[in-house]
mmCIF file of C-alpha atoms in Angstrom:
data_model
loop_
_atom_site.group_PDB
_atom_site.id
_atom_site.type_symbol
_atom_site.label_atom_id
_atom_site.label_comp_id
_atom_site.label_asym_id
_atom_site.label_seq_id
_atom_site.Cartn_x
_atom_site.Cartn_y
_atom_site.Cartn_z
ATOM 1 C CA UNK O 1 96.873 82.716 103.313
ATOM 2 C CA UNK O 2 95.598 83.250 99.794
ATOM 3 C CA UNK O 3 95.579 85.969 97.176
ATOM 4 C CA UNK O 4 92.396 87.842 96.327
ATOM 5 C CA UNK O 5 91.323 90.015 93.417
ATOM 6 C CA UNK O 6 91.905 93.734 93.420
ATOM 7 C CA UNK O 7 88.779 95.409 94.790
ATOM 8 C CA UNK O 8 88.001 92.618 97.262
ATOM 9 C CA UNK O 9 87.279 93.683 100.835
ATOM 10 C CA UNK O 10 89.604 92.830 103.750
ATOM 11 C CA UNK O 11 88.172 93.413 107.227
ATOM 12 C CA UNK O 12 90.959 93.737 109.800
ATOM 13 C CA UNK O 13 89.783 92.961 113.331
ATOM 14 C CA UNK O 14 92.377 93.583 116.085
ATOM 15 C CA UNK O 15 91.249 92.648 119.582
ATOM 16 C CA UNK O 16 92.688 92.526 123.080
ATOM 17 C CA UNK O 17 91.095 89.695 125.028
ATOM 18 C CA UNK O 18 90.144 89.645 128.674
ATOM 19 C CA UNK O 19 91.266 86.671 130.760
ATOM 20 C CA UNK O 20 87.669 85.451 131.038
ATOM 21 C CA UNK O 21 85.966 82.379 129.753
ATOM 22 C CA UNK O 22 88.526 80.846 127.505
ATOM 23 C CA UNK O 23 86.445 77.801 126.719
ATOM 24 C CA UNK O 24 83.260 79.655 125.838
ATOM 25 C CA UNK O 25 85.309 82.102 123.800
ATOM 26 C CA UNK O 26 86.957 79.388 121.715
ATOM 27 C CA UNK O 27 83.613 77.701 121.067
ATOM 28 C CA UNK O 28 82.022 80.983 119.983
ATOM 29 C CA UNK O 29 85.023 81.987 117.856
ATOM 30 C CA UNK O 30 84.988 78.643 116.057
ATOM 31 C CA UNK O 31 81.239 78.796 115.535
ATOM 32 C CA UNK O 32 81.492 82.308 114.077
ATOM 33 C CA UNK O 33 84.365 81.295 111.835
ATOM 34 C CA UNK O 34 82.325 78.366 110.483
ATOM 35 C CA UNK O 35 79.220 80.514 110.038
ATOM 36 C CA UNK O 36 81.157 83.286 108.251
ATOM 37 C CA UNK O 37 82.492 80.730 105.784
ATOM 38 C CA UNK O 38 78.916 79.874 104.766
ATOM 39 C CA UNK O 39 77.925 83.455 103.935
ATOM 40 C CA UNK O 40 77.531 84.703 100.355
ATOM 41 C CA UNK O 41 80.629 86.494 99.142
ATOM 42 C CA UNK O 42 82.959 84.985 101.759
ATOM 43 C CA UNK O 43 86.464 84.448 100.382
ATOM 44 C CA UNK O 44 88.581 83.376 103.348
ATOM 45 C CA UNK O 45 90.272 84.458 106.558
ATOM 46 C CA UNK O 46 93.620 84.666 108.322
ATOM 47 C CA UNK O 47 93.921 84.659 112.085
ATOM 48 C CA UNK O 48 96.716 84.847 114.681
ATOM 49 C CA UNK O 49 96.635 85.315 118.438
ATOM 50 C CA UNK O 50 99.575 86.095 120.692
ATOM 51 C CA UNK O 51 100.026 84.566 124.129
ATOM 52 C CA UNK O 52 99.232 87.964 125.684
ATOM 53 C CA UNK O 53 95.713 87.840 124.241
ATOM 54 C CA UNK O 54 96.163 90.221 121.317
ATOM 55 C CA UNK O 55 94.549 88.715 118.252
ATOM 56 C CA UNK O 56 94.192 89.751 114.625
ATOM 57 C CA UNK O 57 91.625 88.196 112.309
ATOM 58 C CA UNK O 58 91.365 89.318 108.702
ATOM 59 C CA UNK O 59 88.286 88.188 106.774
ATOM 60 C CA UNK O 60 88.079 88.598 103.016
ATOM 61 C CA UNK O 61 84.892 89.297 101.054
ATOM 62 C CA UNK O 62 83.946 89.644 97.389
ATOM 63 C CA UNK O 63 82.473 93.091 97.956
ATOM 64 C CA UNK O 64 81.343 95.536 100.613
ATOM 65 C CA UNK O 65 77.753 94.327 100.511
ATOM 66 C CA UNK O 66 78.897 90.864 101.574
ATOM 67 C CA UNK O 67 81.004 92.295 104.426
ATOM 68 C CA UNK O 68 78.090 94.412 105.633
ATOM 69 C CA UNK O 69 75.656 91.493 105.427
ATOM 70 C CA UNK O 70 77.971 89.497 107.692
ATOM 71 C CA UNK O 71 78.258 92.430 110.093
ATOM 72 C CA UNK O 72 74.457 92.516 110.290
ATOM 73 C CA UNK O 73 73.894 88.748 110.526
ATOM 74 C CA UNK O 74 71.712 88.155 113.636
ATOM 75 C CA UNK O 75 73.930 85.409 115.094
ATOM 76 C CA UNK O 76 77.038 87.514 114.531
ATOM 77 C CA UNK O 77 75.411 90.541 116.163
ATOM 78 C CA UNK O 78 74.407 88.472 119.191
ATOM 79 C CA UNK O 79 77.929 87.099 119.632
ATOM 80 C CA UNK O 80 79.339 90.623 119.262
ATOM 81 C CA UNK O 81 77.308 91.693 122.285
ATOM 82 C CA UNK O 82 78.599 88.727 124.269
ATOM 83 C CA UNK O 83 82.143 89.584 123.198
ATOM 84 C CA UNK O 84 81.849 93.118 124.451
ATOM 85 C CA UNK O 85 80.409 91.859 127.706
ATOM 86 C CA UNK O 86 83.047 89.329 128.627
ATOM 87 C CA UNK O 87 85.739 88.464 126.092
ATOM 88 C CA UNK O 88 87.171 91.746 124.841
ATOM 89 C CA UNK O 89 88.928 94.634 126.555
ATOM 90 C CA UNK O 90 89.029 96.615 123.334
ATOM 91 C CA UNK O 91 89.156 96.227 119.616
ATOM 92 C CA UNK O 92 89.598 98.083 116.359
ATOM 93 C CA UNK O 93 88.098 97.145 113.024
ATOM 94 C CA UNK O 94 89.241 98.467 109.651
ATOM 95 C CA UNK O 95 87.232 97.822 106.501
ATOM 96 C CA UNK O 96 89.666 98.027 103.602
ATOM 97 C CA UNK O 97 89.778 97.410 99.877
ATOM 98 C CA UNK O 98 92.598 95.349 98.353
ATOM 99 C CA UNK O 99 94.722 97.238 95.836
ATOM 100 C CA UNK O 100 97.361 94.570 95.178
ATOM 101 C CA UNK O 101 98.536 91.287 96.652
ATOM 102 C CA UNK O 102 101.671 89.166 96.563
ATOM 103 C CA UNK O 103 102.675 85.816 97.885
ATOM 104 C CA UNK O 104 105.846 83.858 98.331
ATOM 105 C CA UNK O 105 106.387 80.156 99.050
ATOM 106 C CA UNK O 106 109.744 78.615 99.843
ATOM 107 C CA UNK W 1 95.250 99.431 117.890
ATOM 108 C CA UNK W 2 94.283 102.857 116.597
ATOM 109 C CA UNK W 3 91.916 104.379 114.081
ATOM 110 C CA UNK W 4 93.220 105.887 110.840
ATOM 111 C CA UNK W 5 91.736 108.234 108.276
ATOM 112 C CA UNK W 6 89.797 106.956 105.305
ATOM 113 C CA UNK W 7 92.207 106.564 102.399
ATOM 114 C CA UNK W 8 95.144 105.494 104.574
ATOM 115 C CA UNK W 9 97.028 102.370 103.497
ATOM 116 C CA UNK W 10 96.988 99.145 105.535
ATOM 117 C CA UNK W 11 99.563 96.513 104.524
ATOM 118 C CA UNK W 12 98.518 93.057 105.750
ATOM 119 C CA UNK W 13 101.476 90.680 106.043
ATOM 120 C CA UNK W 14 100.559 87.059 106.923
ATOM 121 C CA UNK W 15 103.524 84.731 107.371
ATOM 122 C CA UNK W 16 104.138 81.140 108.372
ATOM 123 C CA UNK W 17 107.482 80.888 110.159
ATOM 124 C CA UNK W 18 110.004 78.105 109.947
ATOM 125 C CA UNK W 19 111.356 76.672 113.197
ATOM 126 C CA UNK W 20 114.764 78.216 112.510
ATOM 127 C CA UNK W 21 116.704 80.904 114.271
ATOM 128 C CA UNK W 22 114.235 82.239 116.753
ATOM 129 C CA UNK W 23 116.694 84.609 118.345
ATOM 130 C CA UNK W 24 117.984 86.150 115.144
ATOM 131 C CA UNK W 25 114.409 86.409 113.888
ATOM 132 C CA UNK W 26 113.234 88.317 116.941
ATOM 133 C CA UNK W 27 116.167 90.700 116.744
ATOM 134 C CA UNK W 28 115.556 91.369 113.048
ATOM 135 C CA UNK W 29 111.797 91.738 113.519
ATOM 136 C CA UNK W 30 112.292 94.250 116.319
ATOM 137 C CA UNK W 31 114.885 96.182 114.326
ATOM 138 C CA UNK W 32 112.547 96.367 111.307
ATOM 139 C CA UNK W 33 109.640 97.448 113.481
ATOM 140 C CA UNK W 34 111.752 100.264 114.954
ATOM 141 C CA UNK W 35 113.060 101.298 111.536
ATOM 142 C CA UNK W 36 109.576 101.292 109.969
ATOM 143 C CA UNK W 37 108.368 103.626 112.712
ATOM 144 C CA UNK W 38 110.978 106.200 111.660
ATOM 145 C CA UNK W 39 109.896 106.317 108.009
ATOM 146 C CA UNK W 40 107.957 109.241 106.539
ATOM 147 C CA UNK W 41 104.238 108.552 106.430
ATOM 148 C CA UNK W 42 104.323 105.744 109.015
ATOM 149 C CA UNK W 43 101.163 105.697 111.114
ATOM 150 C CA UNK W 44 101.407 102.560 113.249
ATOM 151 C CA UNK W 45 101.229 98.782 113.314
ATOM 152 C CA UNK W 46 99.410 95.837 114.875
ATOM 153 C CA UNK W 47 101.021 92.436 115.224
ATOM 154 C CA UNK W 48 100.033 89.002 116.565
ATOM 155 C CA UNK W 49 101.729 85.626 116.330
ATOM 156 C CA UNK W 50 100.246 82.266 117.232
ATOM 157 C CA UNK W 51 102.201 79.518 118.965
ATOM 158 C CA UNK W 52 102.201 77.509 115.710
ATOM 159 C CA UNK W 53 104.255 80.223 114.003
ATOM 160 C CA UNK W 54 101.532 81.917 111.983
ATOM 161 C CA UNK W 55 101.896 85.673 112.331
ATOM 162 C CA UNK W 56 99.979 88.682 111.052
ATOM 163 C CA UNK W 57 101.470 92.161 111.033
ATOM 164 C CA UNK W 58 99.456 95.098 109.730
ATOM 165 C CA UNK W 59 101.351 98.334 109.106
ATOM 166 C CA UNK W 60 99.507 101.585 108.441
ATOM 167 C CA UNK W 61 100.732 104.378 106.166
ATOM 168 C CA UNK W 62 99.540 107.836 105.199
ATOM 169 C CA UNK W 63 99.573 106.979 101.514
ATOM 170 C CA UNK W 64 100.768 104.436 98.982
ATOM 171 C CA UNK W 65 103.990 106.319 98.270
ATOM 172 C CA UNK W 66 105.007 105.894 101.913
ATOM 173 C CA UNK W 67 104.199 102.177 101.841
ATOM 174 C CA UNK W 68 106.189 101.700 98.644
ATOM 175 C CA UNK W 69 109.143 103.669 99.982
ATOM 176 C CA UNK W 70 109.259 101.316 102.988
ATOM 177 C CA UNK W 71 109.026 98.288 100.685
ATOM 178 C CA UNK W 72 112.034 99.632 98.764
ATOM 179 C CA UNK W 73 114.108 100.694 101.786
ATOM 180 C CA UNK W 74 117.538 99.020 101.411
ATOM 181 C CA UNK W 75 117.637 97.651 104.965
ATOM 182 C CA UNK W 76 114.130 96.300 104.619
ATOM 183 C CA UNK W 77 114.963 94.680 101.274
ATOM 184 C CA UNK W 78 118.056 93.029 102.759
ATOM 185 C CA UNK W 79 116.086 91.615 105.691
ATOM 186 C CA UNK W 80 113.398 90.375 103.316
ATOM 187 C CA UNK W 81 116.020 88.273 101.540
ATOM 188 C CA UNK W 82 117.173 86.844 104.872
ATOM 189 C CA UNK W 83 113.564 86.129 105.803
ATOM 190 C CA UNK W 84 112.994 84.158 102.634
ATOM 191 C CA UNK W 85 116.190 82.269 103.218
ATOM 192 C CA UNK W 86 115.624 81.100 106.763
ATOM 193 C CA UNK W 87 112.633 82.459 108.679
ATOM 194 C CA UNK W 88 109.608 82.040 106.461
ATOM 195 C CA UNK W 89 107.896 79.043 104.897
ATOM 196 C CA UNK W 90 105.453 81.236 103.030
ATOM 197 C CA UNK W 91 103.705 84.545 103.224
ATOM 198 C CA UNK W 92 101.026 86.677 101.651
ATOM 199 C CA UNK W 93 100.939 90.445 101.557
ATOM 200 C CA UNK W 94 97.876 92.554 100.779
ATOM 201 C CA UNK W 95 98.153 96.288 100.179
ATOM 202 C CA UNK W 96 94.758 97.775 101.035
ATOM 203 C CA UNK W 97 93.112 101.145 101.411
ATOM 204 C CA UNK W 98 91.026 101.915 104.503
ATOM 205 C CA UNK W 99 87.391 102.719 103.756
ATOM 206 C CA UNK W 100 86.096 102.976 107.334
ATOM 207 C CA UNK W 101 87.231 102.155 110.854
ATOM 208 C CA UNK W 102 85.629 101.577 114.222
ATOM 209 C CA UNK W 103 86.848 100.954 117.705
ATOM 210 C CA UNK W 104 85.379 99.831 120.984
ATOM 211 C CA UNK W 105 86.793 100.015 124.504
ATOM 212 C CA UNK W 106 85.186 98.413 127.538
#
């Protein structure tokens, strides 16, 4: 939950999980989160998952090249195939550009 | 979980809830969701909330004018004040423009 510069990229990943393989899913999700954080141009991420298996992860990147490089990372691509095979019923992904940001803290 | 045209607006709202007033929060959140859906230029929304109270809601709008009109709606503004008073510890909000979208269904 941070602010990012105008022009940064936010990738919005909304996914409905299957009921399969909760342990392997968590391990893979954590590994991907750690690996993403090591990529050039990575800024941060926000993630929430409801009890019904609907999850939203937003990852933030300095520019589109960084977001695309992560999309094409071999380990990420391999996990994506696994995800389609067993962890996800469906998903949408929106690549967006930040126009303005606000925050509020009590 | 839908696709939207390039140039549409996605408003990413990430919020950490307090432990207060779960019932009044749910009622207000549902009322705002219903009211948003009636506004001109509304396209849809995705929402997930983790058990620890971190929630992400993404609302989608035809254009920035529609998103700003919803921000300035009197009922929405009133609820926002209530939210700051009792339901939220902190939040971030990113107004973004969609560059490209994908989906996948098993």
